[in-house]
PDB file of C-alpha atoms in Angstrom:
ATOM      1  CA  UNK A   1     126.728 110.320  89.328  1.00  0.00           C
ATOM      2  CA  UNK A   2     125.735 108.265  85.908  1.00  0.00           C
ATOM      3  CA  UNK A   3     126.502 105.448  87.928  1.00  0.00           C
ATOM      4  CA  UNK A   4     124.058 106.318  90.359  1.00  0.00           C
ATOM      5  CA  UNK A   5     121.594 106.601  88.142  1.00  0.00           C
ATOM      6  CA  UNK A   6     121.946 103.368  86.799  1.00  0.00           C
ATOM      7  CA  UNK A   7     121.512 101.691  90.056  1.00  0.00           C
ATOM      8  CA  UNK A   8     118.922 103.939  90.910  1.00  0.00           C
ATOM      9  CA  UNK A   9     116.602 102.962  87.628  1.00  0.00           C
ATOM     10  CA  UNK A  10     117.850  99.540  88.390  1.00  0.00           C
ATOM     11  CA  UNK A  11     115.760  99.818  91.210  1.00  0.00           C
ATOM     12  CA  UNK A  12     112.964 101.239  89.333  1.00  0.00           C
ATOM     13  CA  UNK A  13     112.907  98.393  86.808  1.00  0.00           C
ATOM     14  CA  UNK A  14     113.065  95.383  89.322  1.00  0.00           C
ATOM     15  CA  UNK A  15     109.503  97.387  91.057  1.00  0.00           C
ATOM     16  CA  UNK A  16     108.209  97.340  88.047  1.00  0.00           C
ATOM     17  CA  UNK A  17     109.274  93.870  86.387  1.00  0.00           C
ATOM     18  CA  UNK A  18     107.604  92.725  90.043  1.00  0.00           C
ATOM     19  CA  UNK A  19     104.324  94.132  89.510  1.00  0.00           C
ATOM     20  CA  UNK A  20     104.303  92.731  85.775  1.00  0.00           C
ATOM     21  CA  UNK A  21     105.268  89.326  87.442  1.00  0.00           C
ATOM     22  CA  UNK A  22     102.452  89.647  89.965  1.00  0.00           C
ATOM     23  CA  UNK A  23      99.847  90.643  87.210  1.00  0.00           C
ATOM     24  CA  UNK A  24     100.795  87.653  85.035  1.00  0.00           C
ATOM     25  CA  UNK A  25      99.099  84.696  84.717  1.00  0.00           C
ATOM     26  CA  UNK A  26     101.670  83.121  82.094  1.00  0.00           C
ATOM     27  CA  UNK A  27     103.589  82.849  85.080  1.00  0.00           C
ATOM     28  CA  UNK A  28     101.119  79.962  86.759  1.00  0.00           C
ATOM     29  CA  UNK A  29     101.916  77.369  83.312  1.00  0.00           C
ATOM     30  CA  UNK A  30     105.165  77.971  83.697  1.00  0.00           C
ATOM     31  CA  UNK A  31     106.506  78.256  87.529  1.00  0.00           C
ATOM     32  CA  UNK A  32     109.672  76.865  87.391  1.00  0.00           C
ATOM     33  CA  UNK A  33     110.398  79.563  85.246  1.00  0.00           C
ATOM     34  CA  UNK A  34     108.793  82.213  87.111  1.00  0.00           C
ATOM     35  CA  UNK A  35     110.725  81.540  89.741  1.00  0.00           C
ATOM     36  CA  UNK A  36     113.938  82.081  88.434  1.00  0.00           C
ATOM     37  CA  UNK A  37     112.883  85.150  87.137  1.00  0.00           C
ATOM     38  CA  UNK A  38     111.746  86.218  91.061  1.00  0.00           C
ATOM     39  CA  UNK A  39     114.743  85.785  92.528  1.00  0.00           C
ATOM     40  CA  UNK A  40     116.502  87.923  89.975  1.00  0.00           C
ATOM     41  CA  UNK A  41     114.315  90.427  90.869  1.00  0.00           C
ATOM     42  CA  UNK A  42     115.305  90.043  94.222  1.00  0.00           C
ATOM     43  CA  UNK A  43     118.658  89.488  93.901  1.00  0.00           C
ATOM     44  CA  UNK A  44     118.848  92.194  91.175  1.00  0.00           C
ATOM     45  CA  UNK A  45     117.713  94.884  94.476  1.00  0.00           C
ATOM     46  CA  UNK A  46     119.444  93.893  97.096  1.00  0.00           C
ATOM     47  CA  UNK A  47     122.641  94.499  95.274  1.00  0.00           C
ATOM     48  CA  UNK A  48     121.274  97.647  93.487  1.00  0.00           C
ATOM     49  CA  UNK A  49     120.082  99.253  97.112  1.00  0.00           C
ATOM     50  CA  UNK A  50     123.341  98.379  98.154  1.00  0.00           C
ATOM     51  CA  UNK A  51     125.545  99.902  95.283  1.00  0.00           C
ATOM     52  CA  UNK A  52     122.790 103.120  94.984  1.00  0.00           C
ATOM     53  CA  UNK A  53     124.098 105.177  98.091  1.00  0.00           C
ATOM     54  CA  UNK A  54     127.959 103.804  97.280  1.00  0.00           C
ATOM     55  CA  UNK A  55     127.902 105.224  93.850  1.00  0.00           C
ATOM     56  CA  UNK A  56     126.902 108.530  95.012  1.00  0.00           C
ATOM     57  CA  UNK A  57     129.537 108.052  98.087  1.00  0.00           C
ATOM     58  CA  UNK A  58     132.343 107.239  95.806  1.00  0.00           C
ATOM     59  CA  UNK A  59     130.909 109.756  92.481  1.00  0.00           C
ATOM     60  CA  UNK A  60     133.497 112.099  92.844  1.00  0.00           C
ATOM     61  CA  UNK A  61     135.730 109.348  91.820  1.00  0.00           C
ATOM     62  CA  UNK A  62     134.383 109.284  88.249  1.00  0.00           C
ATOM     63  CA  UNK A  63     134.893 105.305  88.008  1.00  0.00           C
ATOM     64  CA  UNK A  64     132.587 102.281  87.983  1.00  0.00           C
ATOM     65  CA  UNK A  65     131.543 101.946  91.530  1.00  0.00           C
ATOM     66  CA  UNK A  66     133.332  98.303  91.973  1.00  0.00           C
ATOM     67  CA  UNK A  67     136.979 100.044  91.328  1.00  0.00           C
ATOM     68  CA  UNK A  68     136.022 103.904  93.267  1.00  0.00           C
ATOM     69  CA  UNK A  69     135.336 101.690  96.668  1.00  0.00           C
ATOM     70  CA  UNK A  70     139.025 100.074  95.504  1.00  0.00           C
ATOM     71  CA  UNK A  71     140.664 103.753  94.898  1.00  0.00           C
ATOM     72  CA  UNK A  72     138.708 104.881  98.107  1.00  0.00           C
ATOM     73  CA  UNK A  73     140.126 101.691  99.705  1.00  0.00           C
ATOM     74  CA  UNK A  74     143.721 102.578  98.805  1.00  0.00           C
ATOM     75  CA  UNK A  75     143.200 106.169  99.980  1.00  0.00           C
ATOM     76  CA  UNK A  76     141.790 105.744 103.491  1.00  0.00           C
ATOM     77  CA  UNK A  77     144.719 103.165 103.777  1.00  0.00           C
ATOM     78  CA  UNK A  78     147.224 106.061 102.780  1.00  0.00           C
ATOM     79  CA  UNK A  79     145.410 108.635 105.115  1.00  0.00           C
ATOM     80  CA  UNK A  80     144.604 110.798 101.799  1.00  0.00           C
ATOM     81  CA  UNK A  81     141.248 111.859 100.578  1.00  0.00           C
ATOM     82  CA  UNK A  82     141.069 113.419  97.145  1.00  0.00           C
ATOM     83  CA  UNK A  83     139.067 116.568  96.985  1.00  0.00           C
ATOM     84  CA  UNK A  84     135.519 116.428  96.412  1.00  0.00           C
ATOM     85  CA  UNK A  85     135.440 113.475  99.206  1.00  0.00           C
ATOM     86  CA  UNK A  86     134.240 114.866 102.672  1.00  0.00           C
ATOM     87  CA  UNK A  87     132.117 113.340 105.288  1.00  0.00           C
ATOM     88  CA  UNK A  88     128.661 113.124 103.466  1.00  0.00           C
ATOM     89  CA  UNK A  89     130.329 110.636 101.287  1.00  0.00           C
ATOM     90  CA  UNK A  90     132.078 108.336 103.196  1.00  0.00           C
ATOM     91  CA  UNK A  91     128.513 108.283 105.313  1.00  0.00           C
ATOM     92  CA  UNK A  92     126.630 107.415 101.847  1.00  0.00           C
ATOM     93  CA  UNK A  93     129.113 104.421 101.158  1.00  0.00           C
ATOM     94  CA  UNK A  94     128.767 103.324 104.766  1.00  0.00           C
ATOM     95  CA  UNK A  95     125.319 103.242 104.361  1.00  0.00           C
ATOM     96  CA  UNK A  96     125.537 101.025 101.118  1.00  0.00           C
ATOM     97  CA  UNK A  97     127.535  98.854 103.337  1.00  0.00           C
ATOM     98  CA  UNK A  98     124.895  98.812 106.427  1.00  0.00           C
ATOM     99  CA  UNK A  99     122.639  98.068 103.938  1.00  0.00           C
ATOM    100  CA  UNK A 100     124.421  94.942 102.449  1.00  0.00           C
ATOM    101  CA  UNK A 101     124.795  94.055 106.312  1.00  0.00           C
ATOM    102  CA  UNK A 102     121.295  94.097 106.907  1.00  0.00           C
ATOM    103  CA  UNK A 103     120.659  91.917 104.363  1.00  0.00           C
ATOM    104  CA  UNK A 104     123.214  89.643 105.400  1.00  0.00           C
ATOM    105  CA  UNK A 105     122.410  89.564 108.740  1.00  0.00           C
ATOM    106  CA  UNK A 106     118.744  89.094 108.107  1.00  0.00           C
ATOM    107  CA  UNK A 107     119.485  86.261 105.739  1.00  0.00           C
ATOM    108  CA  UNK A 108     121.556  84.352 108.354  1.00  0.00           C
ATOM    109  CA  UNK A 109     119.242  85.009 111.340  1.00  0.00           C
ATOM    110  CA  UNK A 110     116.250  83.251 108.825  1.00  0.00           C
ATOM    111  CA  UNK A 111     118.796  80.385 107.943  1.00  0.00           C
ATOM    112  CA  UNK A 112     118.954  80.339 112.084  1.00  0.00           C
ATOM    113  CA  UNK A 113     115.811  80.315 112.707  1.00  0.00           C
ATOM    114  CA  UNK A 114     114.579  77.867 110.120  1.00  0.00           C
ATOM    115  CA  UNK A 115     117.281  75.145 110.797  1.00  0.00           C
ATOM    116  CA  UNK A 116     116.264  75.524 114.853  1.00  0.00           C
ATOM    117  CA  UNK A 117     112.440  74.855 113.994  1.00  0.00           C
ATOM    118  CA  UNK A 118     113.486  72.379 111.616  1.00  0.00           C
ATOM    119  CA  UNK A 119     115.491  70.413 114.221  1.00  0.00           C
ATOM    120  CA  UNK A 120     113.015  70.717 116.862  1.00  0.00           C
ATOM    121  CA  UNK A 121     110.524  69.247 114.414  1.00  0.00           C
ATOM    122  CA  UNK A 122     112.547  66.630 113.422  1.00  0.00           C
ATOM    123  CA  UNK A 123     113.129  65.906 116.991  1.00  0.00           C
ATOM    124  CA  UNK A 124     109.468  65.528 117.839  1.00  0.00           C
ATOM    125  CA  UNK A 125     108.600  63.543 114.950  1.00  0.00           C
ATOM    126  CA  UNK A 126     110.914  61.052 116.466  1.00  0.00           C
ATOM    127  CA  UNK A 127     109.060  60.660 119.894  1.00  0.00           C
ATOM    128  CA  UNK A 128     104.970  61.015 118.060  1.00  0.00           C
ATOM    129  CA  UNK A 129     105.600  59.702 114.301  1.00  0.00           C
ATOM    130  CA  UNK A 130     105.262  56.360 113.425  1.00  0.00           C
ATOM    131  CA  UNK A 131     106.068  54.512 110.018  1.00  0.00           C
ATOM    132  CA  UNK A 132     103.391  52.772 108.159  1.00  0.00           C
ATOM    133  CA  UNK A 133     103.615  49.921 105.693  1.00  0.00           C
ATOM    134  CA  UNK A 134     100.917  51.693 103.995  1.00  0.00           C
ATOM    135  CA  UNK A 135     103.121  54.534 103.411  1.00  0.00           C
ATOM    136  CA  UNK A 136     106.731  53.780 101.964  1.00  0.00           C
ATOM    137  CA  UNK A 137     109.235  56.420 102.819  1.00  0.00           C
ATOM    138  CA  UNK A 138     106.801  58.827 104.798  1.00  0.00           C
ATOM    139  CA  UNK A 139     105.859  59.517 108.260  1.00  0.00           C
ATOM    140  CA  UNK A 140     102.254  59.088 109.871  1.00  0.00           C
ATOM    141  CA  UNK A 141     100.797  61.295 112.738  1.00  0.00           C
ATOM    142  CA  UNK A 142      98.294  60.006 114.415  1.00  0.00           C
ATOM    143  CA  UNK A 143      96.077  63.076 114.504  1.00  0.00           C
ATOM    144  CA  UNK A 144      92.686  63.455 112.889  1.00  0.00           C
ATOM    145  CA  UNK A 145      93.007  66.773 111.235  1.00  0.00           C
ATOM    146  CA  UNK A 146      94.239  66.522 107.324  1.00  0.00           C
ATOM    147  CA  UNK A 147      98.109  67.230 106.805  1.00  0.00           C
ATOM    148  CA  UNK A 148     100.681  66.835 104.373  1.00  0.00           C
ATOM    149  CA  UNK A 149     104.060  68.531 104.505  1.00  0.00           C
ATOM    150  CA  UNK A 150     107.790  68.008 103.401  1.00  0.00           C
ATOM    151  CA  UNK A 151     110.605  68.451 106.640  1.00  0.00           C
ATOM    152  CA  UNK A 152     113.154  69.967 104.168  1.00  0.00           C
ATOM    153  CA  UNK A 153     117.008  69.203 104.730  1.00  0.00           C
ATOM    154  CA  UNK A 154     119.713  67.234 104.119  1.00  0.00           C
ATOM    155  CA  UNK A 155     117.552  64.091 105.643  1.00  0.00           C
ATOM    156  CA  UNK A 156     113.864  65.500 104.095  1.00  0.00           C
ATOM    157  CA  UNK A 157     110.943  64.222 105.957  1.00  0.00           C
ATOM    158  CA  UNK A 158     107.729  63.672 104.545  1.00  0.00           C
ATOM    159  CA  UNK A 159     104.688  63.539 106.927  1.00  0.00           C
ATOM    160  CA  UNK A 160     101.070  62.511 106.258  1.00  0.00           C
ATOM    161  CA  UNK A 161      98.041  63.082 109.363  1.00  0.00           C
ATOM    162  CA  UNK A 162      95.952  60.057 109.988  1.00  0.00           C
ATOM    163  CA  UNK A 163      93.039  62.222 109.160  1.00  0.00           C
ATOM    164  CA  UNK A 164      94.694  62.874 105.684  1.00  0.00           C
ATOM    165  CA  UNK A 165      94.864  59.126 105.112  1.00  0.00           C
ATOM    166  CA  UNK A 166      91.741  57.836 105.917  1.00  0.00           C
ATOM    167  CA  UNK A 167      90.519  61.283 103.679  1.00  0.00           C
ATOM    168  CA  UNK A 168      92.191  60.264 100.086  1.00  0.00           C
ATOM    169  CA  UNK A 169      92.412  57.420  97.951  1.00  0.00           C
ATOM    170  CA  UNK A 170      95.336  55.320  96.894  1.00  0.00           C
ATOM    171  CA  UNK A 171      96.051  57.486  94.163  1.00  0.00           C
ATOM    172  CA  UNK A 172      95.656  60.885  95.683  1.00  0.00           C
ATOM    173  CA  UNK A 173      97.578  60.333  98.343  1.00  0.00           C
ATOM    174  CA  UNK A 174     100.546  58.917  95.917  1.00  0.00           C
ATOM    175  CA  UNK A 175      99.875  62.118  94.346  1.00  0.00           C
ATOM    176  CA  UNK A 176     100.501  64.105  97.537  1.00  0.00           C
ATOM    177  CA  UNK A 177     103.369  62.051  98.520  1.00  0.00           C
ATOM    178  CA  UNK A 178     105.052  63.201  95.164  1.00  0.00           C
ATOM    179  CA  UNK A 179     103.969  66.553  95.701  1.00  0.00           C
ATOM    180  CA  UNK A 180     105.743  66.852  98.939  1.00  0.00           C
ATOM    181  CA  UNK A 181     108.946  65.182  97.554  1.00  0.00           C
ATOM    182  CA  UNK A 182     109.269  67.520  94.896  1.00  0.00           C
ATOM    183  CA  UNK A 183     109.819  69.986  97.791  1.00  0.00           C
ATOM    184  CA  UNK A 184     112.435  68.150  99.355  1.00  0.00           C
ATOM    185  CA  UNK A 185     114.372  67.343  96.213  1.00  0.00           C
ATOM    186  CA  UNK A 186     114.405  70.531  94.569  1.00  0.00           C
ATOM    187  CA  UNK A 187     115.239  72.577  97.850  1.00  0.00           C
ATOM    188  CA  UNK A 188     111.829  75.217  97.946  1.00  0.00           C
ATOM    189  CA  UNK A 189     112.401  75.609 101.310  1.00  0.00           C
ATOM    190  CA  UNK A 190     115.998  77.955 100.137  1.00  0.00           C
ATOM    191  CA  UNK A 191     114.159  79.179  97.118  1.00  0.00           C
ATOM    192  CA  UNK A 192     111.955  81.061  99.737  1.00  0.00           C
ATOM    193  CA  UNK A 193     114.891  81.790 101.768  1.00  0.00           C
ATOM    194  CA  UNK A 194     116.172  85.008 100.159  1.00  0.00           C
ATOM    195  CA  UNK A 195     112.229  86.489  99.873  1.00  0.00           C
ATOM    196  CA  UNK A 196     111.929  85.577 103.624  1.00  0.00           C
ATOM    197  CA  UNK A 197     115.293  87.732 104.339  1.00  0.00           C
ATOM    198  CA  UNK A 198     113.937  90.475 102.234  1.00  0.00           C
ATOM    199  CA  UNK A 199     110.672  90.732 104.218  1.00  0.00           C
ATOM    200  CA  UNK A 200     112.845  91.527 107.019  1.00  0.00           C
ATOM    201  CA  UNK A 201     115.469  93.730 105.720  1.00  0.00           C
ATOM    202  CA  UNK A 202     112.768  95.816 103.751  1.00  0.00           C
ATOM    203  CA  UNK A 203     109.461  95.422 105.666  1.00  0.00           C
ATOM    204  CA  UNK A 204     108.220  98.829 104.662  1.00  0.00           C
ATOM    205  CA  UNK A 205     108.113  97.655 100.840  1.00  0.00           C
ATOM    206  CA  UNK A 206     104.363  95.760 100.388  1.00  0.00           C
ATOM    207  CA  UNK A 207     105.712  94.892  97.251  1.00  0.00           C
ATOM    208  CA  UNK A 208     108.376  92.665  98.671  1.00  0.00           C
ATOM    209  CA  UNK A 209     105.804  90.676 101.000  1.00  0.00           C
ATOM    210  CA  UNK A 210     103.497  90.387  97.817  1.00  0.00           C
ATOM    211  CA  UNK A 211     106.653  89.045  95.726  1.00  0.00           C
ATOM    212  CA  UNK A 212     107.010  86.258  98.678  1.00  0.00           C
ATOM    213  CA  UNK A 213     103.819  85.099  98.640  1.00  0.00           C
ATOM    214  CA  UNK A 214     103.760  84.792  95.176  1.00  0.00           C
ATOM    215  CA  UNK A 215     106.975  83.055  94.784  1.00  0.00           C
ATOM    216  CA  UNK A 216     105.219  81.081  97.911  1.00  0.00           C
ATOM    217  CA  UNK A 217     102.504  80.246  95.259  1.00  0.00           C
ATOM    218  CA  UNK A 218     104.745  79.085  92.532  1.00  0.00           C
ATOM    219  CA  UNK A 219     106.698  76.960  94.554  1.00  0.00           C
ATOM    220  CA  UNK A 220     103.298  74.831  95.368  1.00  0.00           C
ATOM    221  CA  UNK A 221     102.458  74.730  91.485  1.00  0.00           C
ATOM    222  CA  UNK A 222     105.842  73.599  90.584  1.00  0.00           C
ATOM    223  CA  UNK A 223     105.342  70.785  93.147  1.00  0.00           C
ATOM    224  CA  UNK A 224     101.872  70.632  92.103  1.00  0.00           C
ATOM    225  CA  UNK A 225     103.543  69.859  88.226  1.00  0.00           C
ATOM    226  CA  UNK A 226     106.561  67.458  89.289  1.00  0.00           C
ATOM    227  CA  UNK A 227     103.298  65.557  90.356  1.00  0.00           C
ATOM    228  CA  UNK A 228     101.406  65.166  87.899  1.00  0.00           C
ATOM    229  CA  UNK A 229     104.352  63.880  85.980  1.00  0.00           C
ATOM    230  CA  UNK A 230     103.917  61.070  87.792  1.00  0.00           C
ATOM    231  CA  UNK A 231      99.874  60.596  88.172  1.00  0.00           C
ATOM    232  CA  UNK A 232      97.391  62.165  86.178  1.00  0.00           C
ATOM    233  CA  UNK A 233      96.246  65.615  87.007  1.00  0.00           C
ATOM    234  CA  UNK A 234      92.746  64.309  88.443  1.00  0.00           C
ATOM    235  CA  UNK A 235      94.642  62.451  91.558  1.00  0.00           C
ATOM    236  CA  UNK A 236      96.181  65.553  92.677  1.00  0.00           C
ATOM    237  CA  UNK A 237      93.082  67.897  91.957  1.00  0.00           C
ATOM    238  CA  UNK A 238      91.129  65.546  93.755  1.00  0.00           C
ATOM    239  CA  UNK A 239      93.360  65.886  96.920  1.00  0.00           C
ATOM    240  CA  UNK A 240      93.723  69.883  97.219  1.00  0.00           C
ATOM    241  CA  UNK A 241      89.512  69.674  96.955  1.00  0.00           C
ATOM    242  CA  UNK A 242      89.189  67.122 100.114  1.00  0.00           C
ATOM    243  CA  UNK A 243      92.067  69.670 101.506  1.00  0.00           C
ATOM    244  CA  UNK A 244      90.401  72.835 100.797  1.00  0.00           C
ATOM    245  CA  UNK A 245      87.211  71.188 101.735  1.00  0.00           C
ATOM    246  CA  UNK A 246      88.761  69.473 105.464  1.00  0.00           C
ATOM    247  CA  UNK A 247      90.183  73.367 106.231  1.00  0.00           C
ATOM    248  CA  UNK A 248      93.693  72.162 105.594  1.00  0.00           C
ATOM    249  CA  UNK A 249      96.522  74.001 108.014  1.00  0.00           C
ATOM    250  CA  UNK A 250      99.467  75.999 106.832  1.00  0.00           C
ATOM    251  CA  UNK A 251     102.543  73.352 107.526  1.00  0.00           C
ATOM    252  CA  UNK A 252     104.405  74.138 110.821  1.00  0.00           C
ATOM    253  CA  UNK A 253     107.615  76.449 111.367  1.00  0.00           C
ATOM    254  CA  UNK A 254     110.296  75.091 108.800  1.00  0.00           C
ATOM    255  CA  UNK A 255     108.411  73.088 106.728  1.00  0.00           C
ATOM    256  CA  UNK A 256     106.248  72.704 103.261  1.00  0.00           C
ATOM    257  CA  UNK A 257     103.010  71.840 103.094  1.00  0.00           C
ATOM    258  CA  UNK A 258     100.390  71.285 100.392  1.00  0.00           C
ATOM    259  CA  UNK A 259      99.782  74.316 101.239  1.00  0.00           C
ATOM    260  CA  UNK A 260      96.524  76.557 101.928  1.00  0.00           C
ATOM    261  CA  UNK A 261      97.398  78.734  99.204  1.00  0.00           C
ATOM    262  CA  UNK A 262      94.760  79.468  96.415  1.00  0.00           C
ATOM    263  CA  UNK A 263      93.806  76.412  96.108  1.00  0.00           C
ATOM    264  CA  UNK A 264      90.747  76.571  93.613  1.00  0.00           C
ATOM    265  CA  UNK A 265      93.555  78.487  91.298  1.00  0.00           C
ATOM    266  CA  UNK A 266      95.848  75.204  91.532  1.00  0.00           C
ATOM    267  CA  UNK A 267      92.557  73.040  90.907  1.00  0.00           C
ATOM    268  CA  UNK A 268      91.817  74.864  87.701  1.00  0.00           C
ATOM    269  CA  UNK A 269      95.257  75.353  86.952  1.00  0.00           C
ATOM    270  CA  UNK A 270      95.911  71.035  86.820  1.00  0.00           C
ATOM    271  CA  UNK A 271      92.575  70.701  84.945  1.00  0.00           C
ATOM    272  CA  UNK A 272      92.911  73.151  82.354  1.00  0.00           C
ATOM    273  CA  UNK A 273      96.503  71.882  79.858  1.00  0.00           C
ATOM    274  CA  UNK A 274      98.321  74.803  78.901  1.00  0.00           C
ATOM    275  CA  UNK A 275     101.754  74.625  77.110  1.00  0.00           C
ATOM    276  CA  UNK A 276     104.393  76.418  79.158  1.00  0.00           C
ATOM    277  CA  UNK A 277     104.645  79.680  77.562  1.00  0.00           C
ATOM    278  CA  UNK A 278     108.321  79.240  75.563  1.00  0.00           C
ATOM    279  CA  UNK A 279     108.658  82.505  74.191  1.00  0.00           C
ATOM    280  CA  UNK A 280     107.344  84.646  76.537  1.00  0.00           C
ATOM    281  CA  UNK A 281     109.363  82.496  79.011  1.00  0.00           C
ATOM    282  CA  UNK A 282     112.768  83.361  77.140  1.00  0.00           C
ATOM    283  CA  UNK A 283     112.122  86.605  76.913  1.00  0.00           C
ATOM    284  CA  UNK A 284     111.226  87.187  80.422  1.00  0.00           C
ATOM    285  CA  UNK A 285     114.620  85.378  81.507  1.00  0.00           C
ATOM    286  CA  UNK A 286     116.734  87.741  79.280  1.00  0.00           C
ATOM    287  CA  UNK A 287     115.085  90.483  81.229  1.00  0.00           C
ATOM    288  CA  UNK A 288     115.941  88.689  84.460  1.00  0.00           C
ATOM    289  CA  UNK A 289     119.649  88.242  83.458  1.00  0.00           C
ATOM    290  CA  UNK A 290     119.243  91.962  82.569  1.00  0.00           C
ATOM    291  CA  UNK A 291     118.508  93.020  85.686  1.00  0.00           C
ATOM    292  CA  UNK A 292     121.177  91.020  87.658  1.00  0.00           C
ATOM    293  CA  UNK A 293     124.223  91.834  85.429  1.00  0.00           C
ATOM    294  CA  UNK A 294     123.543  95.490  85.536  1.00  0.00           C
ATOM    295  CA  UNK A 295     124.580  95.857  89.131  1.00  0.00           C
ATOM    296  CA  UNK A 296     127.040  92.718  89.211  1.00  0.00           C
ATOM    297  CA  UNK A 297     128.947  94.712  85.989  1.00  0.00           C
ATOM    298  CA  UNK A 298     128.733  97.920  88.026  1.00  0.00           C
ATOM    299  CA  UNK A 299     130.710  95.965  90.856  1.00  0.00           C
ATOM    300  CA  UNK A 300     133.287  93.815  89.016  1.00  0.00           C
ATOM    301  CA  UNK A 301     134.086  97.107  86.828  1.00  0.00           C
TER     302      UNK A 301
END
């Protein structure tokens, strides 16, 4: 049962090291980091709502959860049960299991569903996209509206409107071209992934939706800051104003976009030169490791 109940406050502590995360601002000067700490959260419950009903399937067992399902293992193989083991049990560790099949199953069906719209994309940009001297190593759609997005995969895409060209200067829009790179090269489109499966598998749990669009959010600031590595922060401010301003879409099915997503926060955010937060950082990535080897030790033990 104590194992239980350390899977069980495991739980507890990733809800509440997700609303601390949500409330915190340090978390905007220092995404990259933020992000990390996100999908330990999520990673940290998945395999804790998993190993909760296990542990109390396999308690009688009196071992670290990873070596009862082993002993249990061995004894279903050998027709034995011990006593203490009935029905209720085995149903608890089955639904540990349904539960690590949900999430499995949800993560591969989003995989699915994100490669499809990313092919189909990819397919259309070849019969309406055009390239453009004007604009090395991107696409151009000739459409009025103001777009910018990143076609993630192993052959990234960028794509800029028409309308978004004619809208920005030479330097903006080399700001925006970076900012859509940084997508592609540092994969946000499978960052997202696992937060995407989660709303899924647990759709009942607000705070799970809230902890995508967040990590949704942080995503576009990191972006925002590989950026501004490059061009000074004015460029790139500029562009999410004419963005904002134009009523900039949300990117289509399988891509990243500039993104509609607070931008006056992001504006501020580029203007304003805070120092990443480096202690605060480190200490928030301890409790992130925390959280995921308390499950994984449960497991391997």
């Amino acid at each position: 049962m104590a194992y239980a109940v350390h899977f069980a406050a495991t739980v507890l502590a990733c809800y509440l090291t997700a609303q601390v995360l949500a409330a915190s601002t340090w978390t905007w000067r220092a995404p990259r980091v933020a992000i990390v700490c996100w999908q330990a959260v999520g990673l940290a419950l998945g395999l804790s709502a998993m190993g909760l009903p296990m542990a109390l399937g396999v308690a009688p067992y009196d071992r670290p959860t990873g070596s009862a399902l082993l002993a249990l293992a061995d004894d279903l193989a050998h027709g034995t049960l011990p006593a203490g083991v009935g029905a209720v049990h085995l149903g608890l560790v089955g639904v540990g299991f349904g539960i690590g099949a949900v999430l499995l199953g949800t993560t591969v069906r989003s995989v699915h569903a994100t490669v499809r719209a990313q092919r189909r994309h990819r397919d259309l940009l070849v019969l309406v996209a055009r390239r453009d001297p004007e604009v090395p190593g991107a696409l151009v759609l000739d459409h009025p509206s103001a777009a910018a997005y990143c076609l993630p995969g192993v052959k990234p895409r960028v794509v800029v409107s028409a309308g978004a060209l004619s809208m920005l200067d030479r330097a903006e829009l080399a700001a925006v071209l970076t900012h859509e790179r940084a997508h592609a090269q540092e994969r946000h489109d499978l960052v997202l992934l696992p937060f995407t499966a989660l709303c899924r598998a647990l759709p009942w749990f607000g705070w799970v939706r809230d902890a995508h669009e967040r990590v949704a959010l942080l995503v576009e600031m990191r972006a925002d800051d590989k950026a501004r590595e490059l061009h000074a922060e004015a460029p790139l401010a500029g562009a999410l104003r004419r963005f904002a301003a134009a009523g900039h879409r949300i990117a289509p099915a399988g891509t990243l976009g500039l993104g509609d997503r607070d931008l006056d926060v992001r504006v501020q955010r580029l203007l304003v030169a805070d120092r990443p937060p480096r202690l605060l950082g480190a200490a928030a990535l301890t409790v992130a490791a925390t959280l995921v080897s308390l499950p994984v030790s449960l497991f391997l033990s």
